[in-house]
Coordinates of C-alpha atoms in Angstrom, one line a residue:
X1 CA 22.0 -187.9 25.3
X2 CA 25.0 -186.7 23.2
X3 CA 25.5 -188.4 19.9
X4 CA 29.2 -189.2 19.3
X5 CA 30.1 -189.3 15.6
X6 CA 31.8 -192.6 14.5
X7 CA 34.6 -192.4 12.1
X8 CA 35.9 -195.3 10.1
X9 CA 39.6 -195.9 9.9
X10 CA 41.1 -196.5 6.4
X11 CA 43.8 -198.8 7.9
X12 CA 46.5 -196.1 8.0
X13 CA 45.5 -194.5 11.2
X14 CA 43.8 -191.6 9.5
X15 CA 40.0 -191.1 9.9
X16 CA 37.6 -190.0 7.2
X17 CA 34.9 -187.6 8.0
X18 CA 31.3 -188.5 7.0
X19 CA 31.4 -185.9 4.2
X20 CA 34.4 -187.6 2.6
X21 CA 33.2 -191.2 2.9
X22 CA 31.5 -191.2 -0.4
X23 CA 33.8 -191.7 -3.3
X24 CA 32.8 -191.8 -6.9
X25 CA 32.3 -195.4 -7.8
X26 CA 34.2 -196.5 -10.8
X27 CA 31.8 -198.1 -13.3
X28 CA 32.8 -201.6 -14.3
X29 CA 32.1 -203.3 -17.6
X30 CA 29.1 -205.6 -17.2
X31 CA 27.6 -208.5 -19.0
X32 CA 25.5 -206.2 -21.2
X33 CA 28.5 -204.3 -22.5
X34 CA 30.5 -207.6 -23.1
X35 CA 27.6 -209.1 -25.1
X36 CA 27.1 -206.0 -27.2
X37 CA 30.8 -205.6 -27.8
X38 CA 31.2 -209.3 -28.7
X39 CA 28.3 -209.2 -31.2
X40 CA 29.7 -206.0 -32.8
X41 CA 33.1 -207.5 -33.2
X42 CA 31.7 -210.7 -34.8
X43 CA 29.5 -208.8 -37.2
X44 CA 32.4 -206.4 -38.2
X45 CA 34.7 -209.3 -38.8
X46 CA 32.3 -211.6 -40.7
X47 CA 34.0 -211.0 -44.1
X48 CA 37.4 -211.8 -42.6
X49 CA 36.1 -214.9 -40.8
X50 CA 34.4 -216.2 -43.9
X51 CA 37.6 -216.0 -45.9
X52 CA 39.6 -217.7 -43.1
X53 CA 38.5 -221.1 -44.3
X54 CA 37.6 -222.7 -47.5
X55 CA 35.4 -225.4 -46.0
X56 CA 32.0 -224.9 -47.8
X57 CA 30.0 -226.3 -44.8
X58 CA 31.6 -223.9 -42.4
X59 CA 31.0 -220.9 -44.6
X60 CA 27.4 -221.9 -45.1
X61 CA 27.0 -222.3 -41.3
X62 CA 28.5 -218.9 -40.6
X63 CA 26.3 -217.3 -43.3
X64 CA 23.1 -218.7 -41.9
X65 CA 24.0 -217.8 -38.3
X66 CA 25.1 -214.3 -39.1
X67 CA 22.0 -213.7 -41.3
X68 CA 19.7 -214.6 -38.5
X69 CA 21.5 -212.5 -35.9
X70 CA 21.9 -209.4 -38.1
X71 CA 18.2 -209.4 -39.1
X72 CA 16.9 -210.1 -35.7
X73 CA 19.2 -207.8 -33.6
X74 CA 17.4 -204.5 -34.3
X75 CA 14.0 -206.0 -33.3
X76 CA 15.6 -207.6 -30.3
X77 CA 16.9 -204.2 -29.0
X78 CA 13.7 -202.4 -29.8
X79 CA 11.6 -205.1 -28.0
X80 CA 13.7 -205.1 -24.9
X81 CA 13.7 -201.3 -24.7
X82 CA 9.9 -201.3 -24.8
X83 CA 9.5 -204.1 -22.3
X84 CA 11.8 -202.4 -19.8
X85 CA 10.0 -199.1 -20.2
X86 CA 6.7 -200.8 -19.6
X87 CA 8.0 -202.7 -16.6
X88 CA 9.3 -199.5 -14.9
X89 CA 7.3 -196.5 -16.2
X90 CA 3.9 -197.8 -17.1
X91 CA 1.8 -198.6 -13.9
X92 CA 0.3 -202.1 -14.0
X93 CA -2.9 -200.6 -12.6
X94 CA -3.6 -199.4 -16.1
X95 CA -4.9 -202.8 -17.2
X96 CA -6.8 -203.2 -14.0
X97 CA -8.8 -200.1 -14.6
X98 CA -9.4 -201.0 -18.3
X99 CA -10.6 -204.6 -17.7
X100 CA -14.2 -205.6 -17.3
X101 CA -15.2 -207.1 -14.0
X102 CA -16.6 -210.2 -15.7
X103 CA -13.7 -212.7 -16.2
X104 CA -15.1 -214.1 -19.4
X105 CA -15.1 -210.6 -20.9
X106 CA -11.9 -209.5 -19.3
X107 CA -9.9 -212.4 -21.0
X108 CA -10.2 -211.2 -24.6
X109 CA -9.7 -207.6 -23.6
X110 CA -6.5 -208.5 -21.7
X111 CA -5.4 -210.7 -24.6
X112 CA -5.9 -207.9 -27.1
X113 CA -4.0 -205.5 -24.9
X114 CA -0.9 -207.4 -25.9
X115 CA -1.0 -205.4 -29.1
X116 CA -0.9 -202.1 -27.2
X117 CA 1.5 -203.1 -24.4
X118 CA 4.3 -205.1 -26.1
X119 CA 7.0 -207.0 -24.2
X120 CA 9.2 -210.0 -24.6
X121 CA 8.2 -213.3 -22.9
X122 CA 10.8 -212.8 -20.2
X123 CA 9.0 -209.6 -19.1
X124 CA 5.5 -211.0 -19.5
X125 CA 5.8 -213.3 -16.5
X126 CA 6.6 -210.6 -13.9
X127 CA 4.1 -208.2 -15.5
X128 CA 1.4 -210.8 -15.2
X129 CA 2.4 -211.5 -11.6
X130 CA 2.2 -207.8 -10.8
X131 CA -1.3 -207.6 -12.3
X132 CA -2.4 -210.5 -10.1
X133 CA -0.8 -208.9 -7.1
X134 CA -2.9 -205.8 -7.8
X135 CA -6.2 -207.7 -8.0
X136 CA -6.5 -208.5 -11.7
X137 CA -8.3 -211.8 -12.2
X138 CA -5.7 -214.6 -12.9
X139 CA -7.5 -215.6 -16.1
X140 CA -7.1 -212.2 -17.6
X141 CA -3.5 -211.8 -16.4
X142 CA -2.6 -215.2 -17.9
X143 CA -4.2 -214.2 -21.3
X144 CA -2.1 -211.1 -21.3
X145 CA 1.0 -213.2 -20.3
X146 CA 0.6 -215.3 -23.4
X147 CA -0.5 -212.6 -25.9
X148 CA 1.9 -209.8 -25.1
X149 CA 5.1 -211.5 -26.4
X150 CA 3.2 -213.1 -29.3
X151 CA 1.2 -210.4 -31.0
X152 CA 2.9 -207.1 -30.1
X153 CA 3.8 -204.7 -32.9
X154 CA 7.5 -205.4 -32.8
X155 CA 6.9 -209.2 -33.3
X156 CA 4.4 -208.6 -36.1
X157 CA 6.7 -206.2 -38.0
X158 CA 9.6 -208.7 -37.5
X159 CA 7.4 -211.5 -38.9
X160 CA 6.6 -209.2 -41.9
X161 CA 10.3 -208.7 -42.6
X162 CA 11.1 -212.4 -42.1
X163 CA 8.4 -213.5 -44.5
X164 CA 8.4 -210.8 -47.2
X165 CA 5.5 -211.0 -49.6
X166 CA 3.5 -213.3 -47.3
X167 CA 1.1 -211.2 -45.3
X168 CA -1.0 -214.3 -44.7
X169 CA 1.7 -215.6 -42.4
X170 CA 1.5 -212.4 -40.2
X171 CA -2.3 -212.7 -40.1
X172 CA -2.1 -216.4 -39.2
X173 CA 0.3 -215.8 -36.4
X174 CA -1.9 -213.1 -35.0
X175 CA -5.1 -215.1 -35.2
X176 CA -3.5 -218.4 -33.8
X177 CA -1.6 -216.6 -31.0
X178 CA -4.5 -214.4 -29.8
X179 CA -6.9 -217.4 -30.0
X180 CA -4.5 -219.5 -27.9
X181 CA -4.1 -216.7 -25.3
X182 CA -7.9 -216.3 -25.0
X183 CA -8.6 -220.0 -24.9
X184 CA -6.1 -220.5 -22.1
X185 CA -7.6 -217.6 -20.1
X186 CA -11.1 -219.1 -20.5
X187 CA -9.9 -222.6 -19.6
X188 CA -8.3 -221.2 -16.4
X189 CA -11.4 -219.3 -15.5
X190 CA -13.5 -222.5 -15.9
X191 CA -11.2 -225.2 -14.6
X192 CA -8.3 -223.5 -12.8
X193 CA -8.0 -224.1 -9.0
X194 CA -6.6 -221.5 -6.6
X195 CA -4.4 -224.0 -4.9
X196 CA -2.5 -224.6 -8.1
X197 CA -1.4 -221.0 -8.3
X198 CA 1.0 -219.3 -6.0
X199 CA 0.0 -215.6 -6.0
X200 CA 3.1 -213.4 -6.2
X201 CA 3.8 -210.6 -3.7
X202 CA 3.5 -207.0 -4.8
X203 CA 6.8 -205.4 -5.7
X204 CA 7.3 -201.7 -5.3
X205 CA 8.8 -199.5 -8.1
X206 CA 11.6 -197.2 -6.9
X207 CA 10.5 -193.6 -6.3
X208 CA 12.2 -190.7 -8.0
X209 CA 13.8 -190.3 -11.4
X210 CA 17.1 -191.7 -10.4
X211 CA 15.6 -194.9 -8.9
X212 CA 13.3 -195.4 -11.9
X213 CA 16.1 -195.0 -14.4
X214 CA 18.3 -197.4 -12.5
X215 CA 15.4 -199.9 -12.5
X216 CA 15.0 -199.3 -16.2
X217 CA 18.7 -200.1 -16.9
X218 CA 18.5 -203.2 -14.8
X219 CA 15.4 -204.4 -16.6
X220 CA 16.9 -203.6 -19.9
X221 CA 20.1 -205.6 -19.1
X222 CA 18.1 -208.6 -17.8
X223 CA 15.8 -208.7 -20.9
X224 CA 18.6 -208.1 -23.4
X225 CA 21.0 -210.6 -21.9
X226 CA 18.4 -213.3 -21.7
X227 CA 16.9 -212.6 -25.1
X228 CA 20.3 -212.0 -26.8
X229 CA 21.8 -215.2 -25.3
X230 CA 18.8 -217.3 -26.5
X231 CA 18.9 -215.6 -29.9
X232 CA 22.5 -216.8 -30.3
X233 CA 21.5 -220.3 -29.2
X234 CA 18.6 -220.3 -31.7
X235 CA 20.8 -219.0 -34.5
X236 CA 23.5 -221.7 -33.8
X237 CA 20.9 -224.4 -33.8
X238 CA 19.1 -223.2 -36.9
X239 CA 22.5 -222.9 -38.7
X240 CA 23.5 -226.4 -37.6
X241 CA 20.2 -227.9 -38.7
X242 CA 20.6 -226.2 -42.1
X243 CA 24.2 -227.4 -42.6
X244 CA 24.7 -230.7 -40.7
X245 CA 21.3 -232.4 -40.9
X246 CA 20.9 -234.0 -44.3
X247 CA 18.3 -232.2 -46.4
X248 CA 16.7 -235.5 -47.2
X249 CA 15.9 -236.0 -43.5
X250 CA 14.4 -232.5 -43.1
X251 CA 12.4 -233.0 -46.3
X252 CA 11.2 -236.3 -45.0
X253 CA 10.0 -234.7 -41.7
X254 CA 8.6 -231.8 -43.6
X255 CA 6.7 -234.0 -46.0
X256 CA 4.6 -235.5 -43.2
X257 CA 2.0 -232.8 -42.3
X258 CA 1.2 -233.8 -38.7
X259 CA 4.8 -234.9 -37.8
X260 CA 6.3 -231.7 -39.1
X261 CA 4.0 -229.5 -37.1
X262 CA 4.8 -231.5 -33.9
X263 CA 8.6 -231.5 -34.6
X264 CA 8.8 -227.7 -35.0
X265 CA 6.5 -227.1 -32.0
X266 CA 8.8 -229.2 -29.8
X267 CA 11.9 -227.5 -31.3
X268 CA 10.4 -224.1 -30.3
X269 CA 10.1 -225.4 -26.7
X270 CA 13.8 -226.5 -26.6
X271 CA 15.3 -223.5 -28.4
X272 CA 13.5 -220.8 -26.4
X273 CA 14.2 -218.1 -29.0
X274 CA 13.0 -214.6 -28.1
X275 CA 9.7 -213.7 -29.7
X276 CA 11.3 -210.7 -31.4
X277 CA 13.6 -213.0 -33.3
X278 CA 11.9 -216.4 -33.7
X279 CA 10.3 -215.4 -37.1
X280 CA 13.8 -215.2 -38.6
X281 CA 14.6 -218.7 -37.3
X282 CA 11.3 -220.0 -38.6
X283 CA 11.9 -218.5 -42.0
X284 CA 15.2 -220.2 -42.2
X285 CA 13.6 -223.7 -41.8
X286 CA 12.6 -223.8 -45.4
X287 CA 12.3 -227.6 -45.5
X288 CA 9.2 -227.5 -43.4
X289 CA 5.7 -226.5 -44.6
X290 CA 4.2 -223.1 -43.6
X291 CA 1.9 -224.6 -41.0
X292 CA 4.8 -226.2 -39.2
X293 CA 6.7 -222.9 -39.1
X294 CA 3.5 -221.2 -37.9
X295 CA 3.3 -223.6 -35.0
X296 CA 7.0 -222.8 -34.2
X297 CA 6.1 -219.1 -33.9
X298 CA 2.9 -219.7 -31.9
X299 CA 4.3 -222.1 -29.4
X300 CA 7.7 -220.4 -28.9
X301 CA 6.6 -217.2 -27.1
X302 CA 4.1 -219.2 -24.9
X303 CA 5.9 -222.4 -24.0
X304 CA 9.7 -222.9 -23.8
X305 CA 12.2 -224.1 -21.3
X306 CA 13.0 -220.6 -19.9
X307 CA 9.4 -219.7 -19.6
X308 CA 8.6 -222.9 -17.7
X309 CA 11.4 -222.0 -15.3
X310 CA 10.2 -218.4 -14.9
X311 CA 6.6 -219.6 -14.3
X312 CA 7.8 -222.2 -11.8
X313 CA 9.7 -219.5 -9.8
X314 CA 6.8 -217.0 -10.0
X315 CA 3.6 -219.1 -9.8
X316 CA 4.8 -222.4 -8.4
X317 CA 5.6 -225.9 -9.9
X318 CA 2.0 -227.1 -9.8
X319 CA 0.9 -224.2 -12.0
X320 CA 3.8 -224.3 -14.4
X321 CA 3.6 -227.9 -15.6
X322 CA -0.2 -227.9 -15.9
X323 CA -0.4 -224.5 -17.6
X324 CA 2.6 -225.2 -20.0
X325 CA 1.2 -228.6 -21.0
X326 CA -2.3 -227.2 -21.7
X327 CA -0.9 -224.2 -23.6
X328 CA 1.3 -226.5 -25.8
X329 CA -1.7 -228.6 -26.8
X330 CA -4.0 -225.7 -27.3
X331 CA -1.4 -223.7 -29.4
X332 CA -0.6 -226.8 -31.5
X333 CA -4.3 -227.4 -32.3
X334 CA -5.1 -223.7 -33.1
X335 CA -1.9 -223.3 -35.2
X336 CA -2.8 -226.4 -37.2
X337 CA -6.4 -225.1 -37.8
X338 CA -5.3 -221.6 -38.6
X339 CA -2.6 -222.9 -41.0
X340 CA -5.1 -225.1 -42.8
X341 CA -7.5 -222.1 -43.0
X342 CA -5.1 -219.2 -44.0
X343 CA -2.0 -220.9 -45.4

């Protein structure tokens, strides 16, 4: 049989040979470039914007918002770079080989691995799904899912910068977050049912340097766009709370120990601030006691609206609502105990 080459017409009657079909694709400006460019413009023009109006409340709002974004942005970029590199270049079988076969022992090992293998909460869900797809026990994978965005080095350093002179806050965040991750892993090993969890399918990483670097760029764009967008939302909300909400109201809520902890824990769920930036938001909520701000930082990386959506899409609705509710209660209890003990 003779193969006849097929030539595609360009609409003018001429035919292009196969060797000339490929044209250099013009690279378009994407969402990542627009977000970065917009933030650079806003930060560069902050002095001009602050002098544009004499309204004290607006200047105060802009000062709080810009302070949160400026302080958090370097940690946000570093965190998304690390999480994208882990998702593409570090094989998920690494944890599988390192974990003990016993689930009860594997849970704290996987939880502690969050210190070595950092990533934002957006990346922790697919990484945990990949671990399960490769045979890692769900209890251990879920412990890693909760601990990685909460106790990684970037988050701990950011917490140190956000709370200067208060190393006890960094220690309390580490203890309460790791304790919550391990407790949830053990609870799932004891009470979790297979029919609640939809096991994710294994996803292949592209072969070759070009494919891996392309996947790295896509992962970086996804993580940075999600985290950057929610950082802006968190900064806007924190600035609004500091300016528009009467300080007497905040002081009233902050003066009730139990109520203040619950209020900030619920606020963390709604704001869904990236874990690399939530310490700066928590530090700005000065009307609340330290334990309440600790609860904000413990709950945020583990239970928020975007994480619930990601878990629903990856593991199923039956899993997401049960796991999120149990994590919220467990994190709230352990944050309160740790705050009473260390703060």
